[in-house]
PDB file of C-alpha atoms in Angstrom:
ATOM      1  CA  UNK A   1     181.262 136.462  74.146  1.00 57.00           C
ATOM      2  CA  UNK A   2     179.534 138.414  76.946  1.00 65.00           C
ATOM      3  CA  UNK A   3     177.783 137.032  79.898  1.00 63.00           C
ATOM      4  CA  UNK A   4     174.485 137.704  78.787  1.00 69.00           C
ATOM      5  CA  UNK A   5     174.989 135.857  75.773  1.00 74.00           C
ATOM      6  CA  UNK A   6     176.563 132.979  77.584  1.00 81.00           C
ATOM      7  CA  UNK A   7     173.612 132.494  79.450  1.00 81.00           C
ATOM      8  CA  UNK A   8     171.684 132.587  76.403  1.00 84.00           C
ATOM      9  CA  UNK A   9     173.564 129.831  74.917  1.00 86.00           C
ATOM     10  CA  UNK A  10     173.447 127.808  78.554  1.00 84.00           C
ATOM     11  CA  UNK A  11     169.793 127.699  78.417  1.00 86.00           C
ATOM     12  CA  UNK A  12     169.552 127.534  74.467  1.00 89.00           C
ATOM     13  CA  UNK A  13     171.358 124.136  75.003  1.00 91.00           C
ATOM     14  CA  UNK A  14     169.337 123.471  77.980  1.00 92.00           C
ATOM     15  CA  UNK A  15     166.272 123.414  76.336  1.00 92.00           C
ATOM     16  CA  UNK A  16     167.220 121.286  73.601  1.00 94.00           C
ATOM     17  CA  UNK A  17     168.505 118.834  75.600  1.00 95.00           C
ATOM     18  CA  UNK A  18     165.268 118.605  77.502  1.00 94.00           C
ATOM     19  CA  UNK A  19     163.807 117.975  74.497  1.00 94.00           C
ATOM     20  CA  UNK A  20     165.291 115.683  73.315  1.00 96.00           C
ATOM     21  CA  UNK A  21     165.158 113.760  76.712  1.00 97.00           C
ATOM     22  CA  UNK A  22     161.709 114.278  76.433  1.00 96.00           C
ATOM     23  CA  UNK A  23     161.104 112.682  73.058  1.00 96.00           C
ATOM     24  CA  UNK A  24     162.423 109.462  74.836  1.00 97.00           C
ATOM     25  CA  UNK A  25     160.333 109.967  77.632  1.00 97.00           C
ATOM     26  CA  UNK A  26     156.789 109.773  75.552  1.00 97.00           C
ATOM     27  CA  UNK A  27     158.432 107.445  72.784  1.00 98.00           C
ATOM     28  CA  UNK A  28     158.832 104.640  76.176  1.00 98.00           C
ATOM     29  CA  UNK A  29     155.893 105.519  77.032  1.00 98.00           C
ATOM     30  CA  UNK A  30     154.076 105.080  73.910  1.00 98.00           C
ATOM     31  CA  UNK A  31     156.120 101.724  73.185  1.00 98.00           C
ATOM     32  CA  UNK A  32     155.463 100.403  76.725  1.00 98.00           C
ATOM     33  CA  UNK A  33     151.526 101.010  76.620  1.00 98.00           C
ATOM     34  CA  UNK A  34     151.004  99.491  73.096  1.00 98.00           C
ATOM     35  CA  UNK A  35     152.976  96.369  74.082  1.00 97.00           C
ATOM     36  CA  UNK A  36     151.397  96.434  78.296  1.00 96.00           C
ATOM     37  CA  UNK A  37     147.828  96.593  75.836  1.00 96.00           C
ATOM     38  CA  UNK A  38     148.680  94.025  73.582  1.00 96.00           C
ATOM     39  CA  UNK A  39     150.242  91.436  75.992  1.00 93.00           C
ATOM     40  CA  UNK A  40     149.002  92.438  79.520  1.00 87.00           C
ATOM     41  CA  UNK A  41     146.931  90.214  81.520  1.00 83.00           C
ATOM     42  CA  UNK A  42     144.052  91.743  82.122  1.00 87.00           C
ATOM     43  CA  UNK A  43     144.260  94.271  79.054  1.00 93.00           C
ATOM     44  CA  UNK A  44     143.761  92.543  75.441  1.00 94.00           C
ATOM     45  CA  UNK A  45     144.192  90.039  76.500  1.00 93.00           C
ATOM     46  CA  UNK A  46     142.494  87.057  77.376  1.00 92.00           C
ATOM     47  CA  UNK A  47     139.410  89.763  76.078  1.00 93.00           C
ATOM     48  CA  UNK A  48     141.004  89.927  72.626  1.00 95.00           C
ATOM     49  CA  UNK A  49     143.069  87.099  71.863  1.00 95.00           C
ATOM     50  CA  UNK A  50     140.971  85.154  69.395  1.00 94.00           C
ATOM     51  CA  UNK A  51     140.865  88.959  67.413  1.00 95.00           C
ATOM     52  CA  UNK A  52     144.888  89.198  67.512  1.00 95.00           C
ATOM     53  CA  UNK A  53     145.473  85.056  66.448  1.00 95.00           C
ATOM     54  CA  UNK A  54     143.708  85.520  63.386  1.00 94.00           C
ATOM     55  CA  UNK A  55     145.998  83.932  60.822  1.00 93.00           C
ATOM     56  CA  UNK A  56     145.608  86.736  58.625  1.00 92.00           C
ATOM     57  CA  UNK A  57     147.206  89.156  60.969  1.00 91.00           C
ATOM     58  CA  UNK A  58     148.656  87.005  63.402  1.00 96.00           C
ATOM     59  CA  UNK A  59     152.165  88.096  62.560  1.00 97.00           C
ATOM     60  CA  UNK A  60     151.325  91.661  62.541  1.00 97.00           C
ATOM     61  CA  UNK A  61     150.741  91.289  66.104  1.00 96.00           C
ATOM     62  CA  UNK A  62     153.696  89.359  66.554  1.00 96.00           C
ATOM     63  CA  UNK A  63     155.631  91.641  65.003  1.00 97.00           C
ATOM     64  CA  UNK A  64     153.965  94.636  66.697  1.00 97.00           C
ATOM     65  CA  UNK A  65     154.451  92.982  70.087  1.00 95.00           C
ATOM     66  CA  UNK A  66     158.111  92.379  69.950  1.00 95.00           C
ATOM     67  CA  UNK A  67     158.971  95.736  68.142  1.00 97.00           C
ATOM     68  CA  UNK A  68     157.329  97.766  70.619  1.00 97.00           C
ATOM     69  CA  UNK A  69     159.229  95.561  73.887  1.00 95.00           C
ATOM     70  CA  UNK A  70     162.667  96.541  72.533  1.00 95.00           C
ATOM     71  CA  UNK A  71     162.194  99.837  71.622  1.00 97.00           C
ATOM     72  CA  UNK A  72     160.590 100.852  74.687  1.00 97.00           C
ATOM     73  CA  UNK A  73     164.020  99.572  76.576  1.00 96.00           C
ATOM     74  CA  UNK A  74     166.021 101.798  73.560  1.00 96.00           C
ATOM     75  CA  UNK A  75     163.995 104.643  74.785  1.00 97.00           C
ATOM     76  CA  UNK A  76     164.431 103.914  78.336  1.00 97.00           C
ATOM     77  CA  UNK A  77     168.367 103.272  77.685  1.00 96.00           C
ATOM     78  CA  UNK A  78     168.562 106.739  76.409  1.00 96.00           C
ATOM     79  CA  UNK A  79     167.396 108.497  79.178  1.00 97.00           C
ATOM     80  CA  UNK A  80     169.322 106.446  81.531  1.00 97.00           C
ATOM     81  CA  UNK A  81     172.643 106.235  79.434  1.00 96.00           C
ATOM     82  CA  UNK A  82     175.941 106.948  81.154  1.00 92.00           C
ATOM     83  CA  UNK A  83     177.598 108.060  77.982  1.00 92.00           C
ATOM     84  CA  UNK A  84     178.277 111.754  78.339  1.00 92.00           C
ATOM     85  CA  UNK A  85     177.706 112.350  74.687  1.00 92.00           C
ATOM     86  CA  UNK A  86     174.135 111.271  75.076  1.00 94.00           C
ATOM     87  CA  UNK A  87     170.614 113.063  76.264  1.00 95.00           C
ATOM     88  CA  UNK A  88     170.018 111.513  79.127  1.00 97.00           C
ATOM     89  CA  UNK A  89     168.872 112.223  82.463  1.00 97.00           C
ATOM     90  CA  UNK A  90     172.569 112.373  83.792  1.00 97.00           C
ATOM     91  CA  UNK A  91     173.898 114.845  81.408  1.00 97.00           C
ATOM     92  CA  UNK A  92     170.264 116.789  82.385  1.00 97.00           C
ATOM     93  CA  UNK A  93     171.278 117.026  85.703  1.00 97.00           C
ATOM     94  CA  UNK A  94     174.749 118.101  84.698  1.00 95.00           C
ATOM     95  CA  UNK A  95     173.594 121.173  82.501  1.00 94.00           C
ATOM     96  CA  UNK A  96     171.059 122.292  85.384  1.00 95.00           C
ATOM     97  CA  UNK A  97     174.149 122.258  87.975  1.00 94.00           C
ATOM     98  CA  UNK A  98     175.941 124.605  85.596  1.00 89.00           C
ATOM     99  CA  UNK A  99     172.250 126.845  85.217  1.00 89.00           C
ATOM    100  CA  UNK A 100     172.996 126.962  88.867  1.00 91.00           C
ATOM    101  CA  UNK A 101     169.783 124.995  89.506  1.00 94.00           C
ATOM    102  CA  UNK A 102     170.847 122.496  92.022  1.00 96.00           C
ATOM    103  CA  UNK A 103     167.654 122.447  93.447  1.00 97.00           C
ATOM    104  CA  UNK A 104     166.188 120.771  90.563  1.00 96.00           C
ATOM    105  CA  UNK A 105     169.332 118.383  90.390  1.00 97.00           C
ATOM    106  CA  UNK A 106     168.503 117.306  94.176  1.00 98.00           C
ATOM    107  CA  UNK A 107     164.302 116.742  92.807  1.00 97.00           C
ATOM    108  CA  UNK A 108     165.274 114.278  90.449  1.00 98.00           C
ATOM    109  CA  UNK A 109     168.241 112.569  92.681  1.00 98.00           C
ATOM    110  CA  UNK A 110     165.443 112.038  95.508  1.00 98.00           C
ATOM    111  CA  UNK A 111     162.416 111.347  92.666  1.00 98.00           C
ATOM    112  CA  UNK A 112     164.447 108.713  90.676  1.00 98.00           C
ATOM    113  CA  UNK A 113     166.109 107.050  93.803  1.00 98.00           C
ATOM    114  CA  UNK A 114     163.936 104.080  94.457  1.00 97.00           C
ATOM    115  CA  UNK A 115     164.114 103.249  90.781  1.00 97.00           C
ATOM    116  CA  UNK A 116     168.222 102.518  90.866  1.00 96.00           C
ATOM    117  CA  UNK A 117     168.483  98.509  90.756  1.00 95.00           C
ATOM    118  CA  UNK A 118     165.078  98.890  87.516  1.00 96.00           C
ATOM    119  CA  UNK A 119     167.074 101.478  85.566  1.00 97.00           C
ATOM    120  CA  UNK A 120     170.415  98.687  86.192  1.00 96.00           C
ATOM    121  CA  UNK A 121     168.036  96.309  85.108  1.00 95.00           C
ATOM    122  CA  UNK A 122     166.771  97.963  82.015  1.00 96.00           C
ATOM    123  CA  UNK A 123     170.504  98.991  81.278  1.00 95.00           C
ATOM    124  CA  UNK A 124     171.384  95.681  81.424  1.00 94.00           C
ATOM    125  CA  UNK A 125     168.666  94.335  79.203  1.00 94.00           C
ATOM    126  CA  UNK A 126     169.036  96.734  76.395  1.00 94.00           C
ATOM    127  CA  UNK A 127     172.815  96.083  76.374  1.00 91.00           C
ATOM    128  CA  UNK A 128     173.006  92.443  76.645  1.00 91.00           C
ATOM    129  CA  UNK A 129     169.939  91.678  74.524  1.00 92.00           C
ATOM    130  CA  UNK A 130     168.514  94.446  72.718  1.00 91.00           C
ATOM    131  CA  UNK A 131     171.260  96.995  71.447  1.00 85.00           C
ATOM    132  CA  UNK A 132     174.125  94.264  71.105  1.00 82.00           C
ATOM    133  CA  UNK A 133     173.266  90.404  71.511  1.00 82.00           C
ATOM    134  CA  UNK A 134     175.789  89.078  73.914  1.00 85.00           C
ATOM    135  CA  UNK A 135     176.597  85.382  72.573  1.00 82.00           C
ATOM    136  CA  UNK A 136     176.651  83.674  75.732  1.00 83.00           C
ATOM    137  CA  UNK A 137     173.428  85.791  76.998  1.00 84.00           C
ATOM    138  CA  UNK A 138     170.186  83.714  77.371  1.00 87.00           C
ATOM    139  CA  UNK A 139     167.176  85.798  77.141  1.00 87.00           C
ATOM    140  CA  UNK A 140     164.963  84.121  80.307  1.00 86.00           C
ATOM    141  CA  UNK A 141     168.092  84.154  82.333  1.00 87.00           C
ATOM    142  CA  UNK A 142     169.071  88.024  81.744  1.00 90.00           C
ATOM    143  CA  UNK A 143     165.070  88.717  82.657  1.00 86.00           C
ATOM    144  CA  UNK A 144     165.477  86.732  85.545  1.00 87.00           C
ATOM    145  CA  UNK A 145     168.439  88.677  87.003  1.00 88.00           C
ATOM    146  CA  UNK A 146     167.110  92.138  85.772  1.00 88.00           C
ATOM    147  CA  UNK A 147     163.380  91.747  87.668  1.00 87.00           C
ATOM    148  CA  UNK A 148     162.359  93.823  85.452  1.00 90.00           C
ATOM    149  CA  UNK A 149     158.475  94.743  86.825  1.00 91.00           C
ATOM    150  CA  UNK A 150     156.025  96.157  84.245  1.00 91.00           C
ATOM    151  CA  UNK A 151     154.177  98.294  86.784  1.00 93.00           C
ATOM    152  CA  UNK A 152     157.315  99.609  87.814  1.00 96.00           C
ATOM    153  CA  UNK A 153     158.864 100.231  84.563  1.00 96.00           C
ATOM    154  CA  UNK A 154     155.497 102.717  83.999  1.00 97.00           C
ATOM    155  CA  UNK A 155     155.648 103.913  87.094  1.00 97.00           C
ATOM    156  CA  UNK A 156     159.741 104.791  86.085  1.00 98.00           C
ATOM    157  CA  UNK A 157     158.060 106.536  82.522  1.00 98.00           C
ATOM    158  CA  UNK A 158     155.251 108.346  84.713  1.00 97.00           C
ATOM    159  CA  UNK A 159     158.004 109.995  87.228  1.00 98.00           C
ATOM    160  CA  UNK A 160     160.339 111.060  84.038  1.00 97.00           C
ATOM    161  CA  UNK A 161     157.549 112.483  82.714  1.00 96.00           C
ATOM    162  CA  UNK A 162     156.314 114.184  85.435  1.00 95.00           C
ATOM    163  CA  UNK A 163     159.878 115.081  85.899  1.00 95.00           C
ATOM    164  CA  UNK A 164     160.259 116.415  82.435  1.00 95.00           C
ATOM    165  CA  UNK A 165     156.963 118.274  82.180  1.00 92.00           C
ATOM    166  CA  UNK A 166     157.404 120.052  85.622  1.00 92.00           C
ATOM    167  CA  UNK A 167     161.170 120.989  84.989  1.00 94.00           C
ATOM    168  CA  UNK A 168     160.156 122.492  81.603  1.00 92.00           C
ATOM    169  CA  UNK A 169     157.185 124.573  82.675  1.00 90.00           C
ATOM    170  CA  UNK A 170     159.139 125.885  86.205  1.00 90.00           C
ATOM    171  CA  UNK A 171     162.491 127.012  83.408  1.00 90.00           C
ATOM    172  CA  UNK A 172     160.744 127.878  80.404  1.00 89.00           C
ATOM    173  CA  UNK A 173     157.063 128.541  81.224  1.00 86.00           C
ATOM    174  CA  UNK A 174     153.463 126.409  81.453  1.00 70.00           C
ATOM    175  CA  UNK A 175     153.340 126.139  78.108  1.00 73.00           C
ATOM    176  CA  UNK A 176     156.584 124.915  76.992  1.00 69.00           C
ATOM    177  CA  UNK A 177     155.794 121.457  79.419  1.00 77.00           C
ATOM    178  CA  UNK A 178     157.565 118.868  77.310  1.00 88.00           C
ATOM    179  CA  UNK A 179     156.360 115.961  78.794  1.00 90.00           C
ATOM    180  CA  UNK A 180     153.179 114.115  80.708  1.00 88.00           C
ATOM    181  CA  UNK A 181     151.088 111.219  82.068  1.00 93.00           C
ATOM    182  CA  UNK A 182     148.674 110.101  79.752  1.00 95.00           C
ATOM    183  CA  UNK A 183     146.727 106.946  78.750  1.00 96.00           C
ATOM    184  CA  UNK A 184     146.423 108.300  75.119  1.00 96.00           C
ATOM    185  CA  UNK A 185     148.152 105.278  73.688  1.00 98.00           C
ATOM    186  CA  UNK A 186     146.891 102.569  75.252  1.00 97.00           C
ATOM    187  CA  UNK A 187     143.225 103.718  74.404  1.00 97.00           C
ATOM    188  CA  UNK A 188     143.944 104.128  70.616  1.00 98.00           C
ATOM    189  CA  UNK A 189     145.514 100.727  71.167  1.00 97.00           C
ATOM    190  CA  UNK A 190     142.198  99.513  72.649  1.00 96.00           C
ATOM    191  CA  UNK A 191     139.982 101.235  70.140  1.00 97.00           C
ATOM    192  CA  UNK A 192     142.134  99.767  67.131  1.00 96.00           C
ATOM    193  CA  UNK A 193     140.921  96.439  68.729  1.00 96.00           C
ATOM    194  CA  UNK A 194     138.013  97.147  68.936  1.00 95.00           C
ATOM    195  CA  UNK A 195     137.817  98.275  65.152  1.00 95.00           C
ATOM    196  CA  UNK A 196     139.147  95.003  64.022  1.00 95.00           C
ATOM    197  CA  UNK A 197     136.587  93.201  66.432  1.00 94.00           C
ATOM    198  CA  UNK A 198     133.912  94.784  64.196  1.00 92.00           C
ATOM    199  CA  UNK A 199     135.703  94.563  61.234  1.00 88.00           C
ATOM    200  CA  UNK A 200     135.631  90.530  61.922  1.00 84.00           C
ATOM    201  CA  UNK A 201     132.017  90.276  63.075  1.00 78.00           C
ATOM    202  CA  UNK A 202     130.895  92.129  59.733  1.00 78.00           C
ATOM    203  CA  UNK A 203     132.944  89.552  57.331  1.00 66.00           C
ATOM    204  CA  UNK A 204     131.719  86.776  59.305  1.00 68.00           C
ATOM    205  CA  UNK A 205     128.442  87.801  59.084  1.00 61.00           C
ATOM    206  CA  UNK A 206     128.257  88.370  55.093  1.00 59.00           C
TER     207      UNK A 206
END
């Protein structure tokens, strides 16, 4: 195989694994602002609440609530696993040393370095309680230990994505950005509220 075609592979693979990291970037990010919506102070609820504990939905909302909690620390898992088999940001970081892109390498080391004991945390959550259900592992005391922070953990998804989307764009070009900071699910989350709101007021009304 010659050089050039080497290369071609290197950054063939590079891209896809970018990708793929970048799926799990706006799948926690979508997960974390439908269940921040639903259960945030301050978002639906208290504003809400009566709309969601309908007893003819009720348990969709339960059911949305605690669907969306663990697979937003799946997502995170991903892109924090230390498996070397798996897309993560380690492996990322691994594939752009061998691109000969330290530089970038050294971005994410100093961007993602405050964020070390939340990504234990989250690590520790998904494997303990989420992924595998540790027998002697009590939900309210593995929170406890983890201090897991919901500001922070979007804060975490807004600097992957940031991450993601400027990596992409400086390797591959503006328009292949993979990744980015947006609101766009927690206001379809809000306007699906809002729908059922209406949709409530007009039965009671008939």
């Amino acid at each position: 195989m010659s050089a050039s075609s080497t290369e071609e592979q290197k950054m063939k693979e590079l891209r896809e694994l970018l990708s793929r990291i970048a799926d799990s970037v706006n799948a926690a990010r979508a997960h974390y602002q439908i269940w921040f919506m639903l259960r945030g102070e301050g978002k639906a609820l208290p504003e809400y609440y009566q709309d969601m504990n309908d007893h003819r939905y009720v348990d969709f909302f339960h059911a949305s609530n605690a669907g969306h909690y663990k697979l937003m620390f799946i997502e995170l898992g991903c892109l924090f696993d230390p498996d070397l088999r798996a897309a993560s940001m380690r492996n990322l970081k691994i594939a752009l040393a061998l691109a000969g892109r330290k530089d970038i390498v050294r971005t994410i080391d100093a961007s993602l370095a405050e964020y070390k004991d939340l990504v234990s945390g989250i690590l520790t959550i998904r494997s303990k309680l989420i992924a595998h259900k540790d027998i002697g592992a009590k939900s309210k005391d593995v929170h406890a230990q983890s201090k897991i922070v919901p500001n922070e953990v979007e804060k975490l998804i807004n600097v992957c994505s940031e991450l993601i989307g400027r990596i992409s764009a400086e390797i591959f070009g503006v328009g292949n950005t993979l990744a980015a900071v947006t609101d766009r699910f927690e206001r379809a989350t809000l306007e699906l509220l809002n729908v059922l709101r209406k949709g409530r007021t007009c039965a009671r009304s008939e």
